[in-house]
mmCIF file of C-alpha atoms and ligand atoms in Angstrom:
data_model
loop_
_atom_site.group_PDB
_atom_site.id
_atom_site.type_symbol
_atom_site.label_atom_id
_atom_site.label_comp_id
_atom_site.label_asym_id
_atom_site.label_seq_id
_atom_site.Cartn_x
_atom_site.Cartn_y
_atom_site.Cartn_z
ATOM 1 C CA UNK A 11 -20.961 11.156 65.650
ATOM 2 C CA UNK A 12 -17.987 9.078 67.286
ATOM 3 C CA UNK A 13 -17.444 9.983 71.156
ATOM 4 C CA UNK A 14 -14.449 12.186 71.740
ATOM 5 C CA UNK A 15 -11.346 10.941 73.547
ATOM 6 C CA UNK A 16 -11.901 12.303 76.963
ATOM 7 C CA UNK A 17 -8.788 14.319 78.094
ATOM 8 C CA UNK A 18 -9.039 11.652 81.323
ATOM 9 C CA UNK A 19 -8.581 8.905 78.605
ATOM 10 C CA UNK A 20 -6.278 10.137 76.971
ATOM 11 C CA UNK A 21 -3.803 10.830 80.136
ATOM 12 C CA UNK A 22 -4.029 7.630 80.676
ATOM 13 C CA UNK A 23 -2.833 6.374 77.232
ATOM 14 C CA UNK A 24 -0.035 8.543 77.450
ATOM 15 C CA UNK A 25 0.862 7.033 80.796
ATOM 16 C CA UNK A 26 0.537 3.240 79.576
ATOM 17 C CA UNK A 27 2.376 4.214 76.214
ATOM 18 C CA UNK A 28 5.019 5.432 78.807
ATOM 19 C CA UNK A 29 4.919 2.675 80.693
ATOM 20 C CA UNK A 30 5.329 0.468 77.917
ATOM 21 C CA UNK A 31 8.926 2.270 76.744
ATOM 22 C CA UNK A 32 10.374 2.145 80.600
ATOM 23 C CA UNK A 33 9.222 -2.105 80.338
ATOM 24 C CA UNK A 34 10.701 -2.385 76.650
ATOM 25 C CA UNK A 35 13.851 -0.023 77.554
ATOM 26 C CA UNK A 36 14.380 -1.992 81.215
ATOM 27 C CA UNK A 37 13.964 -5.532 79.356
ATOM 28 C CA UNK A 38 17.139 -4.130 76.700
ATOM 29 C CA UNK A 39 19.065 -3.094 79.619
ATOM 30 C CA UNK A 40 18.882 -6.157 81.596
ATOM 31 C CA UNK A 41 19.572 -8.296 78.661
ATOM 32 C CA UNK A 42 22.573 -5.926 77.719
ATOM 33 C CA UNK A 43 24.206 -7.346 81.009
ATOM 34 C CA UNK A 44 23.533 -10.415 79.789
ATOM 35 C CA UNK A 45 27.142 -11.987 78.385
ATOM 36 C CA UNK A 46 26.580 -13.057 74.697
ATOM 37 C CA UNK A 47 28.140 -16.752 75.266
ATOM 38 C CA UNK A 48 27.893 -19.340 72.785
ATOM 39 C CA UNK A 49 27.595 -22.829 74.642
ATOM 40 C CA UNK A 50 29.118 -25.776 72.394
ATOM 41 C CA UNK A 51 30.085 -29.290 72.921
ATOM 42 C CA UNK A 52 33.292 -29.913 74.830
ATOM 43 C CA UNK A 53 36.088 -30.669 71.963
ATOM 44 C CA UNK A 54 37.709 -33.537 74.767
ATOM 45 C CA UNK A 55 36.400 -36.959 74.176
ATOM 46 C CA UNK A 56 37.440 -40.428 75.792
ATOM 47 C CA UNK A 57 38.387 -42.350 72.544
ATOM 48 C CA UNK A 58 38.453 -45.348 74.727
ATOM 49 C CA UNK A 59 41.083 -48.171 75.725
ATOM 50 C CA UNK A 60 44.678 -47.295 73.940
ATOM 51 C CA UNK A 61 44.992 -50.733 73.782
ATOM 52 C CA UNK A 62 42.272 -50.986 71.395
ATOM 53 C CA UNK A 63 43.837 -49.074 68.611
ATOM 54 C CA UNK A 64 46.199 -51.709 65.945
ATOM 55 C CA UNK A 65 49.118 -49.602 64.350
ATOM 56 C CA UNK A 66 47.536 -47.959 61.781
ATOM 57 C CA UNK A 67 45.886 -44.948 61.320
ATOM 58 C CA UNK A 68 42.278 -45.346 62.493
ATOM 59 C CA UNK A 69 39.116 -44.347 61.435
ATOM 60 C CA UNK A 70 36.807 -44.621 64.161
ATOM 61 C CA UNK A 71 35.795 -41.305 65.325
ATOM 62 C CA UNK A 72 36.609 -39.532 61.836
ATOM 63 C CA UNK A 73 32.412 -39.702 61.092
ATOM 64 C CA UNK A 74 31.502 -38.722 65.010
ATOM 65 C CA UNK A 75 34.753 -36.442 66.191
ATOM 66 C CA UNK A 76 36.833 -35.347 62.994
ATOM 67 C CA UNK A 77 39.512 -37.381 64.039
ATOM 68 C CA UNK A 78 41.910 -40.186 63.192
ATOM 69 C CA UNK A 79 43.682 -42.125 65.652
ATOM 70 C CA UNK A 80 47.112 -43.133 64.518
ATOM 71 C CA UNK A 81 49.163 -45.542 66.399
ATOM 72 C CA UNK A 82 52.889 -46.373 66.035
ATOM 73 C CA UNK A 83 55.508 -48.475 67.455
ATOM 74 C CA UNK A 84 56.520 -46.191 69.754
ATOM 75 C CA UNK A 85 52.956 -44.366 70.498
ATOM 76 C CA UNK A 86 49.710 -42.551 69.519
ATOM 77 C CA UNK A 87 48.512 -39.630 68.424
ATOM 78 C CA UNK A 88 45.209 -37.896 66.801
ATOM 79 C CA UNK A 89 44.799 -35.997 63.634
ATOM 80 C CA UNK A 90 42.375 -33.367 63.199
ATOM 81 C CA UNK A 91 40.674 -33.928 59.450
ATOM 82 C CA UNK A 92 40.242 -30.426 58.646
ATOM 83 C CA UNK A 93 42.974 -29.281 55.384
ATOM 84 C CA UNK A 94 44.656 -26.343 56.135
ATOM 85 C CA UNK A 95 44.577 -24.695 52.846
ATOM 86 C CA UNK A 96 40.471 -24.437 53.195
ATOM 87 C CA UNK A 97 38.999 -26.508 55.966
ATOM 88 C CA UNK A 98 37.700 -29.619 53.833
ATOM 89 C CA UNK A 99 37.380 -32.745 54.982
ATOM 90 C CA UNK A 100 40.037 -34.449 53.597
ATOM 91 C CA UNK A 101 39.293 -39.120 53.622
ATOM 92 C CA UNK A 102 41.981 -41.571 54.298
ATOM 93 C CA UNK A 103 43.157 -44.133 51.588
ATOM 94 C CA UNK A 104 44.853 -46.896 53.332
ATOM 95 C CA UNK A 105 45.941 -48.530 49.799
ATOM 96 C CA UNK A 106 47.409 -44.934 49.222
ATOM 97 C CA UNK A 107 48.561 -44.479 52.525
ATOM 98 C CA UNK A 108 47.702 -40.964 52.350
ATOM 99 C CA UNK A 109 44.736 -38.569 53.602
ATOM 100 C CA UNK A 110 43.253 -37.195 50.319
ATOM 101 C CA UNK A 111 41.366 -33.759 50.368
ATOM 102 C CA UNK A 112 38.365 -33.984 48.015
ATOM 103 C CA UNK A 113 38.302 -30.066 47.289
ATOM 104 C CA UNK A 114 41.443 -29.151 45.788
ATOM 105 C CA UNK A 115 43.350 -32.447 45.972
ATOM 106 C CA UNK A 116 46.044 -31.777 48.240
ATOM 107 C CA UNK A 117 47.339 -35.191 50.139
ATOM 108 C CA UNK A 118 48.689 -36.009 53.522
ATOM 109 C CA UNK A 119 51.348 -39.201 54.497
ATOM 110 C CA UNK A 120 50.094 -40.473 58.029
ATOM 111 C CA UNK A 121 52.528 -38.022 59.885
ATOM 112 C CA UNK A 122 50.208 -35.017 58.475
ATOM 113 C CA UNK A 123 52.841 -33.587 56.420
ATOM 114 C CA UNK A 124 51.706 -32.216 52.786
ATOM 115 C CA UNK A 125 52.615 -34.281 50.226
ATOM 116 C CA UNK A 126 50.461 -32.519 47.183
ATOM 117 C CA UNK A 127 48.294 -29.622 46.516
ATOM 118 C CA UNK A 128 48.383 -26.362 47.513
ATOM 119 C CA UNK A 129 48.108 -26.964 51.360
ATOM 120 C CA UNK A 130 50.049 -24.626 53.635
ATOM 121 C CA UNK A 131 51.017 -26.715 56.384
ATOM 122 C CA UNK A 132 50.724 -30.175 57.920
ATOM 123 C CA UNK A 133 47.457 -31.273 59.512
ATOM 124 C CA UNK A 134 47.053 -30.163 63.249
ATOM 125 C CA UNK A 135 47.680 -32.491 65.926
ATOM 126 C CA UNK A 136 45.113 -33.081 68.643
ATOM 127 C CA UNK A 137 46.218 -32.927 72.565
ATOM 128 C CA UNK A 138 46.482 -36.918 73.762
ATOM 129 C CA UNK A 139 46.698 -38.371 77.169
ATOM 130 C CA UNK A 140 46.464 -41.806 78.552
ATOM 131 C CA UNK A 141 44.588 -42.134 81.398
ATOM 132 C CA UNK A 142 45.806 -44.068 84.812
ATOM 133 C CA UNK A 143 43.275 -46.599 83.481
ATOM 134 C CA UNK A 144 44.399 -46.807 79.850
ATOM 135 C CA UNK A 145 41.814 -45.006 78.049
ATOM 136 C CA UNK A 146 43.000 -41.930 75.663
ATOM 137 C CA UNK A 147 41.365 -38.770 75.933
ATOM 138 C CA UNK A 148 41.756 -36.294 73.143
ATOM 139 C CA UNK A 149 41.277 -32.947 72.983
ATOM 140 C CA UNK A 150 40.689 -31.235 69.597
ATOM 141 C CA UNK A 151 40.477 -27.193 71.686
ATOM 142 C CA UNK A 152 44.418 -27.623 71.767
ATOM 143 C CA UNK A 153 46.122 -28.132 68.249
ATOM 144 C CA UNK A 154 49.835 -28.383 67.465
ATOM 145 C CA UNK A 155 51.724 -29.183 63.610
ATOM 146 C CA UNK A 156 55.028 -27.579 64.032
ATOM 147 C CA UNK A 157 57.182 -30.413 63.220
ATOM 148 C CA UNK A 158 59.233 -31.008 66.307
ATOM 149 C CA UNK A 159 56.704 -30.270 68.745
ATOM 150 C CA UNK A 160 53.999 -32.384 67.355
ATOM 151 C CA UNK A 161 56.117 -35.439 68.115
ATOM 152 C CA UNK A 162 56.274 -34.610 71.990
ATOM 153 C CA UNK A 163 53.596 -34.497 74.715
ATOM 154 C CA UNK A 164 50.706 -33.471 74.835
ATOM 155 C CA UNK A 165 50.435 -34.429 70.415
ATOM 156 C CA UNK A 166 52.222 -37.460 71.138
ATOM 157 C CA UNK A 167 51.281 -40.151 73.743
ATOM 158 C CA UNK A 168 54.449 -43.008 74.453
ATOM 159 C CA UNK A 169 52.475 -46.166 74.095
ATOM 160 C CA UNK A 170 54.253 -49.475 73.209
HETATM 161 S S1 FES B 4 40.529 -27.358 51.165
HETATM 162 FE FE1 FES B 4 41.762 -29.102 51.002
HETATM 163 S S2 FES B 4 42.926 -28.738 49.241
HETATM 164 FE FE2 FES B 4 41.708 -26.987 49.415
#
């Protein structure tokens, strides 16, 4: 026959089992103080030299930042590539001169502005700034496409 628990033995259990609730409900309290903050990347990026971008619109950080660059006579300013009827990625066709949203076709002329398809509003503008050295830093965190507003600093960067 199988020993009994000794009541000694079993005191004990009770006290580790007790133990073990004070650990598990100290651990949940501590981590309840614990602010639930999701760390991303920063949405500012050096695009590099102004200088460097032709009058166009530009494609080089669409792949790595979402963006396009596009310079005119009078200045720069970024694009976010996100529609805003869903959030697609919308591609540039420079023979088109228009941004072109694969998911429910609507289009874009290189100010943003809708053109086609059942998009509310233009693109969003990205914050710009040229830097004392000549580099442009964009910053995708602040957005602006009220017509009006886009065209002035911060969404618009004088740059002949
Ligand atoms: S998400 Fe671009 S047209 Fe619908």
């Amino acid at each position: 026959m199988a020993n009994p628990v000794k009541r000694k033995d079993f005191l004990w259990m009770g006290w580790g089992a007790f133990a073990a609730f004070l650990g598990g409900a100290g651990a949940a309290t501590t981590r309840f103080f614990v602010p639930n903050i999701l760390y991303e990347p920063s949405q500012k990026f050096n695009a590099g030299k102004a200088e460097d971008f032709p009058i166009g619109v530009s494609t080089l950080w669409f792949k790595q930042q979402r963006v396009w660059i596009v310079r005119s006579a009078q200045g720069i300013y970024a694009l976010w590539a996100r529609c805003t009827h869903l959030g697609c990625t919308p591609n540039w066709f420079i023979s088109e001169m228009r941004f072109k949203c694969p998911c429910h076709g609507s289009n874009y002329n290189p100010a943003g502005d809708v053109l086609a398809g059942p998009a509310p509003k233009p693109l969003w503008r990205c914050r710009v700034e040229i830097t004392a050295t000549g580099d442009l830093v964009i910053d995708k965190a602040i957005l602006e496409n009220r017509a009006g507003v886009r065209e002035k600093a911060p969404f618009f960067a004088e740059y002949a």
